[in-house]
Coordinates of C-alpha atoms and ligand atoms in Angstrom, one line a residue:
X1 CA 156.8 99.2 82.6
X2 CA 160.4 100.7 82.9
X3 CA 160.7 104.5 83.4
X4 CA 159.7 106.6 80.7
X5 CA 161.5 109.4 80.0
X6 CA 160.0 112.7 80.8
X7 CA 161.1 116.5 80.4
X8 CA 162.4 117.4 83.7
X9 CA 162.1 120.8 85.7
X10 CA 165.3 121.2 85.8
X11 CA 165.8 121.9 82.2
X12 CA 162.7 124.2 82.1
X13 CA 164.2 126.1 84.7
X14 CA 167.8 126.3 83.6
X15 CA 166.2 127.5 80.1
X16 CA 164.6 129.7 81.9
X17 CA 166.9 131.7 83.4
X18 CA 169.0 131.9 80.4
X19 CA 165.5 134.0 78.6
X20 CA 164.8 135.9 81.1
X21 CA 166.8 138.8 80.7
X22 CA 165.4 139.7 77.6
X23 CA 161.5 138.6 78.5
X24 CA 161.8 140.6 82.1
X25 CA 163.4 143.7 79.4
X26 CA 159.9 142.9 76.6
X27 CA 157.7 142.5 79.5
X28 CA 158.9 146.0 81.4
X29 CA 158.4 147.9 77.9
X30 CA 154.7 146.3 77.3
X31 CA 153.5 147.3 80.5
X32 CA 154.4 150.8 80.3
X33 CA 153.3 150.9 76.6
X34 CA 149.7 149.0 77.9
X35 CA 149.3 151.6 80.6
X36 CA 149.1 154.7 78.0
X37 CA 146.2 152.4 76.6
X38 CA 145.1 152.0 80.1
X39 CA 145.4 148.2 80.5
X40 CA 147.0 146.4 82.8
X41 CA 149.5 144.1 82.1
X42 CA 148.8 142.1 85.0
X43 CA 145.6 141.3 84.0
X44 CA 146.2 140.0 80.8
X45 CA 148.7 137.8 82.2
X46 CA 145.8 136.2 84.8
X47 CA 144.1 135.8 81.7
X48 CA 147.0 134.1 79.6
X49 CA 147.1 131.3 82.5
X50 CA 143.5 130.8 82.8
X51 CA 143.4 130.1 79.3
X52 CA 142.5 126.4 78.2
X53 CA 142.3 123.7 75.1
X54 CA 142.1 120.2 74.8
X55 CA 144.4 118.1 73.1
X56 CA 142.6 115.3 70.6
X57 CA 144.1 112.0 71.5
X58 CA 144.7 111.1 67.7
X59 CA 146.9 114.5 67.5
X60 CA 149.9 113.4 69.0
X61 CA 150.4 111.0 66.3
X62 CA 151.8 111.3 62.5
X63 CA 148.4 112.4 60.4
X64 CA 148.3 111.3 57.1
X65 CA 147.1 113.1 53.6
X66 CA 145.0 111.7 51.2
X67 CA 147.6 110.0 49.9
X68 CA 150.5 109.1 52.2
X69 CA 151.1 108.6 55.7
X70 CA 155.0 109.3 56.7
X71 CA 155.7 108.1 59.9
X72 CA 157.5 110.2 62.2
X73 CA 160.0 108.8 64.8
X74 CA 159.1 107.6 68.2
X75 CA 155.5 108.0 67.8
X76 CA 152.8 107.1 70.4
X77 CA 152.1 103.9 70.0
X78 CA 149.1 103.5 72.5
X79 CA 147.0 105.7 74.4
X80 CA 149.5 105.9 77.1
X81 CA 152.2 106.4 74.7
X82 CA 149.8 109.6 73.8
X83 CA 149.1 110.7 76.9
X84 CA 153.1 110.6 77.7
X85 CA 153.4 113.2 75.1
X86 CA 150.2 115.1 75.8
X87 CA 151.9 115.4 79.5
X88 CA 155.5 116.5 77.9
X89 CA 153.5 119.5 76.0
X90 CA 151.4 120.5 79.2
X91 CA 154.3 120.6 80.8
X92 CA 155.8 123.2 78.6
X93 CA 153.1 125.1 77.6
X94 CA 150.3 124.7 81.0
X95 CA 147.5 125.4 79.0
X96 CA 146.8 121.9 77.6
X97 CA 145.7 119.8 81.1
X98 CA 142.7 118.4 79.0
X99 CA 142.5 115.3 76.6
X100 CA 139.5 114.8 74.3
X101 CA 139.6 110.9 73.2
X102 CA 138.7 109.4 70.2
X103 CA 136.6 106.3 70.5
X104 CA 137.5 103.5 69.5
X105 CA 141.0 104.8 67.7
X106 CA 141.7 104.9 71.8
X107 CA 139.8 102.9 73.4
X108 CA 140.3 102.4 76.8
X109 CA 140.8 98.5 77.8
X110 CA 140.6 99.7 81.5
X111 CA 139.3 103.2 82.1
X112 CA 140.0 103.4 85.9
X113 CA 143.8 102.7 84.7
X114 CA 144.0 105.5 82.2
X115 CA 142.6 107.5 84.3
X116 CA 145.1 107.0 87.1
X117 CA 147.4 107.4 84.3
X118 CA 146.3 110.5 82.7
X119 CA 145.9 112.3 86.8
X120 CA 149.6 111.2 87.8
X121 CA 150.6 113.5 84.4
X122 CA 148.1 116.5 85.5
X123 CA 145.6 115.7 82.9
X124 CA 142.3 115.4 82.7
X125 CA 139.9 114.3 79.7
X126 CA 137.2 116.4 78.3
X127 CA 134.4 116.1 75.2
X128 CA 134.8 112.3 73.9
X129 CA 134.5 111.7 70.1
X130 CA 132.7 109.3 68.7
X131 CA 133.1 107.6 65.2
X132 CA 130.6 105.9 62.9
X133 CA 132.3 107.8 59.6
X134 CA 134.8 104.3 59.1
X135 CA 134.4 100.4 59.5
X136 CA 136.2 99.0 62.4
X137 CA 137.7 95.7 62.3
X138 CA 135.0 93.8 63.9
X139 CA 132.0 95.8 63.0
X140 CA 129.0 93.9 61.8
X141 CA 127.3 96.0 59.9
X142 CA 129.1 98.5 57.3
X143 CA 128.7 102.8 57.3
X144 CA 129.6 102.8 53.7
X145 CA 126.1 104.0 53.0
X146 CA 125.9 106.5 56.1
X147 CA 125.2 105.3 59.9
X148 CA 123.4 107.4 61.9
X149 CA 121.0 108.0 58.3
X150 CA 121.7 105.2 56.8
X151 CA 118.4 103.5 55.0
X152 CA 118.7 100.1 57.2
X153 CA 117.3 100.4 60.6
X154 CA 120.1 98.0 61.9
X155 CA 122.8 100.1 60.6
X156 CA 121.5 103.3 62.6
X157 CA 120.3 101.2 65.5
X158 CA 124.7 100.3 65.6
X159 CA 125.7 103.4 65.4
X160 CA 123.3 104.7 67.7
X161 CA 125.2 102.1 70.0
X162 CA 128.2 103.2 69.2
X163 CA 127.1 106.4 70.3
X164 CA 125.7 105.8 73.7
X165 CA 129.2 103.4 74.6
X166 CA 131.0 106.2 73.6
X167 CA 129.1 108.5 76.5
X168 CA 129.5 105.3 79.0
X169 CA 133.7 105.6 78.2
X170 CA 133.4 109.2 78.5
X171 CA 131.4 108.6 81.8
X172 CA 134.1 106.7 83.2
X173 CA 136.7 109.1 82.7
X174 CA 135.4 112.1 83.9
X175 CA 134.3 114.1 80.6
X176 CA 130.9 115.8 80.6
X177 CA 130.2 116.2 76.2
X178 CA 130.1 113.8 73.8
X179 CA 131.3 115.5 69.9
X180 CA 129.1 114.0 67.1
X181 CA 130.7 114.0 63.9
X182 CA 129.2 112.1 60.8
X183 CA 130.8 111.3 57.1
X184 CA 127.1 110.6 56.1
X185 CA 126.1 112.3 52.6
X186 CA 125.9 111.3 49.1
X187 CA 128.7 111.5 46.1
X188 CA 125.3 111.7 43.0
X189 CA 122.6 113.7 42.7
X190 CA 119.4 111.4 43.4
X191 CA 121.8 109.1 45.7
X192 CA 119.9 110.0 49.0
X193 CA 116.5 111.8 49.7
X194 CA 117.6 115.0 51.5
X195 CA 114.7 115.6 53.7
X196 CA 113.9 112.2 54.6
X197 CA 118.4 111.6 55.5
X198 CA 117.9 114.8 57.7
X199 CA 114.7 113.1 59.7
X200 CA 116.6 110.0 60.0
X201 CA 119.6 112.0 61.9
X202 CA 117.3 113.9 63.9
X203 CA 115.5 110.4 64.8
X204 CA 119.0 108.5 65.9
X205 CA 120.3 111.5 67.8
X206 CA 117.3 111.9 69.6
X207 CA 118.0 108.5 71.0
X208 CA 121.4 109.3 71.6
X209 CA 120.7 112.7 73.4
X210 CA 118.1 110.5 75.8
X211 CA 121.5 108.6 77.0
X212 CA 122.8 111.7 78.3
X213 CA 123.6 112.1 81.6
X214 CA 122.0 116.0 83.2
X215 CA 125.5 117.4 83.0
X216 CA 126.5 116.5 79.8
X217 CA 126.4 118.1 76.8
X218 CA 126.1 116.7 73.1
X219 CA 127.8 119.2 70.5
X220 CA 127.1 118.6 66.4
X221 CA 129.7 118.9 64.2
X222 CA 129.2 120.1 60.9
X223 CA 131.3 119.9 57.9
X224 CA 130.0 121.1 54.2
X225 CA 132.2 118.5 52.4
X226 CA 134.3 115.2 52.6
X227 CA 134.2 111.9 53.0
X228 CA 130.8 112.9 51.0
X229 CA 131.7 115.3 47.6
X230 CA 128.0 116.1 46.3
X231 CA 126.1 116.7 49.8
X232 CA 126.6 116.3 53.7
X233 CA 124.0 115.8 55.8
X234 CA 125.2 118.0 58.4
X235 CA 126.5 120.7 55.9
X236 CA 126.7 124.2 58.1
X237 CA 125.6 125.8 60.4
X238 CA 122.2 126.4 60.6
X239 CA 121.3 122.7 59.8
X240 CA 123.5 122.1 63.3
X241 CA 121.8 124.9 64.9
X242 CA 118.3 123.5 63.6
X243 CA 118.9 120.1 64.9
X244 CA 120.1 121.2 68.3
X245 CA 117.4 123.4 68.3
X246 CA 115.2 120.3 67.7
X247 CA 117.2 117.5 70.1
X248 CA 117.0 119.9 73.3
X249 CA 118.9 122.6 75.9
X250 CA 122.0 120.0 76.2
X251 CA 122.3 120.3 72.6
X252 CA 125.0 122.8 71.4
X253 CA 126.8 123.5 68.0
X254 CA 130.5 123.3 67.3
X255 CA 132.7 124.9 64.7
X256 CA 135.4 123.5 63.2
X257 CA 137.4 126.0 61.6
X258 CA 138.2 124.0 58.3
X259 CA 134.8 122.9 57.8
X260 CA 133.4 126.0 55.8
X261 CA 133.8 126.7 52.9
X262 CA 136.5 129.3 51.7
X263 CA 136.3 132.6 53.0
X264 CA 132.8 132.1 54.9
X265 CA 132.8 134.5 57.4
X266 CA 133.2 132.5 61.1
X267 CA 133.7 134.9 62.9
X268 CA 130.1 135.9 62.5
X269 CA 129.0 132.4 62.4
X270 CA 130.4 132.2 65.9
X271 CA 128.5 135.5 67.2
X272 CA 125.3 134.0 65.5
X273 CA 125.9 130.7 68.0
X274 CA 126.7 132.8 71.2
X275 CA 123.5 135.0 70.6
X276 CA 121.3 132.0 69.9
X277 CA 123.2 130.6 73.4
X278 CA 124.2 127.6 71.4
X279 CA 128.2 127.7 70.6
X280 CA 129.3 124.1 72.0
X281 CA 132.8 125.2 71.3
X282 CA 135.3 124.6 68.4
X283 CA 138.1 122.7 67.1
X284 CA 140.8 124.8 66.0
X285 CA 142.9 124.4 63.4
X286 CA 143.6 126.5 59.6
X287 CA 143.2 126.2 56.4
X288 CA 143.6 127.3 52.4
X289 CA 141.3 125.6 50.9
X290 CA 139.1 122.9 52.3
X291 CA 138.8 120.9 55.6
X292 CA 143.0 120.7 55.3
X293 CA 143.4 121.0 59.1
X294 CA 146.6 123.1 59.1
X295 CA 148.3 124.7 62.4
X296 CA 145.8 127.0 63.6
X297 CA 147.1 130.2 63.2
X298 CA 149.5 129.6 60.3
X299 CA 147.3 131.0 57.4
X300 CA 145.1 133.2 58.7
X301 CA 145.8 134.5 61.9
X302 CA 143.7 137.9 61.6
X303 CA 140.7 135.6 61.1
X304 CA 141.7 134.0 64.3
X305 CA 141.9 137.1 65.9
X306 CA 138.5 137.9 64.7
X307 CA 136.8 134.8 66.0
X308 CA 138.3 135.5 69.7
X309 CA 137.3 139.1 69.4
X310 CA 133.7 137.9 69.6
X311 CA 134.6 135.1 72.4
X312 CA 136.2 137.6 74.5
X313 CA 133.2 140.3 73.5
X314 CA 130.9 137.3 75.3
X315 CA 132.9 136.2 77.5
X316 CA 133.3 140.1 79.1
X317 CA 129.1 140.6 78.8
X318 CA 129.0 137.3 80.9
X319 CA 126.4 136.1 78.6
X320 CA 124.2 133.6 80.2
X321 CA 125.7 129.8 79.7
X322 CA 128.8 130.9 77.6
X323 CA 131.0 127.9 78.5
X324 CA 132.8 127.0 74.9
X325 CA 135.2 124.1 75.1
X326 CA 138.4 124.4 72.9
X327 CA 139.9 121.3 71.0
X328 CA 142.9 121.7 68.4
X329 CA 142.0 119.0 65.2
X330 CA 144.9 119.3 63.3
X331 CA 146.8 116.5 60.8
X332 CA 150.4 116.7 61.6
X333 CA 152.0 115.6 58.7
X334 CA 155.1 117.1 58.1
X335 CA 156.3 118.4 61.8
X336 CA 156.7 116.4 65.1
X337 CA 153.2 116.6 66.0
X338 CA 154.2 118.1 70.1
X339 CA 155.8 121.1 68.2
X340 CA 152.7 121.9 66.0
X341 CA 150.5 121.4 69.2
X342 CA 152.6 123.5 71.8
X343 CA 152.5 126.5 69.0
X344 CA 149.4 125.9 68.0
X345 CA 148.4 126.6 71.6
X346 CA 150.3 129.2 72.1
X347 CA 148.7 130.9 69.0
X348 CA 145.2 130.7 70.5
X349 CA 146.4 132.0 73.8
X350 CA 147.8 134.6 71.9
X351 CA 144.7 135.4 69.9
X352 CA 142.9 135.6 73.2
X353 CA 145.0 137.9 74.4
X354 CA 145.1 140.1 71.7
X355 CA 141.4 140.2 71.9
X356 CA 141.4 141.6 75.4
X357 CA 143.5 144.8 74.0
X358 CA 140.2 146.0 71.9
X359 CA 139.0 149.0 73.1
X360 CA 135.6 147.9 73.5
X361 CA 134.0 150.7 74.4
X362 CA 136.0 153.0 71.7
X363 CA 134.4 150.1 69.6
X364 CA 131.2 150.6 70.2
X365 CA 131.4 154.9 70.3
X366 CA 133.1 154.0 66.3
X367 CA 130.3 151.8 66.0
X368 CA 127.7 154.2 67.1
X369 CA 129.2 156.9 65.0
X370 CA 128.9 155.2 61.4
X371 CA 133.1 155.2 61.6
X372 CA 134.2 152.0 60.4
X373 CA 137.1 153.2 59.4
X374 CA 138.3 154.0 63.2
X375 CA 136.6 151.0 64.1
X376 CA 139.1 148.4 61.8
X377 CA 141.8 150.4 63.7
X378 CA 141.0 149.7 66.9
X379 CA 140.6 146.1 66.0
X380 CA 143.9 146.5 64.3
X381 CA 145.8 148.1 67.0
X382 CA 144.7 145.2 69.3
X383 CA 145.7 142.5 66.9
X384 CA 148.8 144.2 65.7
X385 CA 150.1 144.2 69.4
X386 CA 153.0 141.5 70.1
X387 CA 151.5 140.0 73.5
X388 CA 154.6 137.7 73.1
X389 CA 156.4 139.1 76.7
X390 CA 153.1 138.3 78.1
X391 CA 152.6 134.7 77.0
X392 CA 156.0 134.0 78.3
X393 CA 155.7 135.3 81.8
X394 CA 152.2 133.5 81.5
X395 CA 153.8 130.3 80.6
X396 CA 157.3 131.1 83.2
X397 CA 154.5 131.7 86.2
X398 CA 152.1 128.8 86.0
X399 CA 155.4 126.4 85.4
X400 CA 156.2 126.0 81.9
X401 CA 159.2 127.2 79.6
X402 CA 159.2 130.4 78.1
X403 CA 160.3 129.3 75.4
X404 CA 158.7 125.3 75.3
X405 CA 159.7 124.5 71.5
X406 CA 163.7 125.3 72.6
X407 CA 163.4 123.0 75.6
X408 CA 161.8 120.8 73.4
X409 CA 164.4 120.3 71.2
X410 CA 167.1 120.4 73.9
X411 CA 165.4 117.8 76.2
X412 CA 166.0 115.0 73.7
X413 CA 162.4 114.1 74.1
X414 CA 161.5 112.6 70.6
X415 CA 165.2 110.7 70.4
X416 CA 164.6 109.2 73.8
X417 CA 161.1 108.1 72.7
X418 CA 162.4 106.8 69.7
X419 CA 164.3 104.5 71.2
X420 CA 161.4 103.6 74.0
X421 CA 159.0 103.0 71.6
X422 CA 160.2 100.8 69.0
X423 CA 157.7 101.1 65.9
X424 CA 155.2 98.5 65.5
X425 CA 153.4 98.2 62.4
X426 CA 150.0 99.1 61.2
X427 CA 149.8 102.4 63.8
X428 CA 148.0 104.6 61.5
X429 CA 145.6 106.7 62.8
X430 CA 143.4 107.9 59.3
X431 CA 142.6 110.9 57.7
X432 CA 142.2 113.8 60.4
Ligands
RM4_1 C1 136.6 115.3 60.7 C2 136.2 116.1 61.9 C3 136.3 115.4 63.2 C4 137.5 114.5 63.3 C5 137.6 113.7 62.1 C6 138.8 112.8 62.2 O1 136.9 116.0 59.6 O2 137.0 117.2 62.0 O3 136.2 116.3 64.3 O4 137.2 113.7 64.4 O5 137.8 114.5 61.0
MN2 MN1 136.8 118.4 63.8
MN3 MN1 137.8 118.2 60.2

């Protein structure tokens, strides 16, 4: 393979010291501001670099809606093709050194390859995803009906399969959690029997949970709606929490943000999971009204806020086997898909930061004291904070750009890999 192009240092750097003036300027006045609050600056920044989130493997391409698919230019054409890009956005932003790989969208013909491939770039591949919600090519049997509930023994008994290659892939490559997300569910009333669907789920993932290596996890997903409009068979949270209840202590929910429905309150969902010690993590993302997958952070960022203010509440009472693991599952259909992911990242590092402002303790004194009203201020003063200053020098000292969407563009990236990557027909990657 010729070269590939790739951002260099030398750009970063040279954009770089043309921001600095005015981030070393922002930085100076935050600190001093921070220290009236008594927090120091320095310590938020420690936390801005330790903070991490996976990249999906289907993200770096061109999503599609419902009813189109526009294909952007350049675009990843293979899983190395994806991993170049998921190396040009770690590289910018250093808080995305993790993959999570869809199986088979990209499969890996030779794991030991990829993953030589993926380590030369920095990167590393966490939670594998499984997929038994669409035919593949040459499948035998068909999910139309459901998989891991479907009616037919043989049906669940190939998905089950599916499953258990998926955690000898993941195996392979290093990752230690396997995401299970089903389409299963009904479009009528009558269509399935809901007690007897739910036993047949519990029954398959039972298998699949036996496959699991001692240090891997197995997260649910749940979604209330879509492919299946009448009922899900995973539908919320307490079904999820039920069955990993049921399957066992490597068993852990996961929250995707756009699979509620509207205006649910997640935050409290997600302090439900932590107490319960079951939270396997979440894929970020937003949305208006349904499972739409928008940037996370673009529609409701206080809701954002919110959620982290419960991670970070967990995360500083060191509750016993907190360990959520971070994925963005967004569509990109309208930006260049390394853009949306870089700020998309950079708004969860920001929401994390944000969340270590709350006074905790003046919290818990409003909290005590029957005064909600000082209590939505404090939360409000944290949130209402720009940390911007701080996720710049964050991003400067672990590497990256201050500003990664400016080098971005500058770099030539996306012309260059137009013009490596010649398109090739029939790349879409479905419905995310
Ligand atoms: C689902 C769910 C899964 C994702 C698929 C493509 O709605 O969010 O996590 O793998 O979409
Ligand atoms: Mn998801
Ligand atoms: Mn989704």
């Amino acid at each position: 393979m010729a070269a590939q192009f790739e951002i260099s240092d030398g750009i970063i750097a040279e954009h770089n010291a043309r921001e600095q003036a005015w981030v070393a300027e922002d930085f100076d006045y935050l600190r001093t501001k921070l220290r009236r609050r008594n927090v120091d600056i320095e310590d938020l920044v420690a936390r801005a670099q330790a903070f991490r989130v996976a990249i999906p493997s289907w993200g770096v391409g061109t999503g599609g809606t419902r009813f189109a698919r526009f294909p952007g230019r350049g675009e990843p054409r293979d899983i190395f093709e994806k991993l170049e890009d998921c190396g040009a956005i770690f590289k910018l932003v250093r808080s995305t050194p993790a993959i999570s790989l869809h199986i088979p969208w990209d499969q890996p013909d030779n794991a030991a390859k990829l993953l030589e491939f993926a380590r030369a770039r920095g990167l590393h591949f966490d939670a594998i995803n499984s997929n038994t919600f669409q035919d593949q090519p040459a499948q035998k049997l068909s999910y139309k009906f459901g998989s891991l509930t479907h009616p037919d023994p043989a049906v669940r008994r190939q998905a089950i399969a599916h499953n258990i290659e998926c955690i000898e892939i993941g195996r392979a490559l290093g990752s230690k959690a396997i995401t299970v997300w089903i389409g299963d569910g009904g479009n009528f009333p009558g269509q399935q029997h809901f007690r007897s669907v739910l036993a047949r789920y519990l029954e398959s993932m039972r298998e699949i949970y036996q496959a699991l290596p001692n240090d891997w996890r197995l997260f649910i997903e749940h979604k209330f709606y879509e492919p299946a409009f009448y009922s899900t068979v995973i539908n919320d949270w307490g079904i999820s929490y039920h069955c990993a209840r049921e399957l066992g202590p490597q068993a852990f929910c996961l929250v995707d943000l756009g699979h509620h429905a509207p205006n649910v309150n997640i935050e409290m969902i997600v302090a439900r999971l932590i107490q319960f010690g079951k939270l396997a993590g979440f894929h970020f993302n937003d949305s208006k009204y349904g499972d739409d997958d928008l940037d996370s952070g673009s529609i409701k960022p206080f809701q954002l806020f919110l959620i982290f203010n419960e991670l970070v509440d967990a995360e500083l009472n060191a509750v016993k086997d907190f360990e959520p693991a971070y994925m963005l599952d967004q569509s990109h259909n309208i930006t260049d898909p390394v853009e949306s992911l870089m700020m998309s990242a950079g708004e969860l590092v920001r929401a994390y930061v944000q969340a270590h402002l709350v006074d905790r303790q003046a919290l818990a004194q409003a909290q005590e004291k029957c005064d909600p009203l000082m209590a939505l201020q404090i939360l409000k003063q944290a949130f209402t904070t720009d940390v911007a200053p701080i996720l710049a020098v964050a991003r400067q000292r672990s590497g990256g750009a201050i500003d990664p969407i400016s080098v971005y563009r500058a770099s030539g990236y996306r012309q260059m890999k137009d013009k490596e990557r010649p398109a090739t027909t029939g790349m879409a990657v479905g419905i995310v």
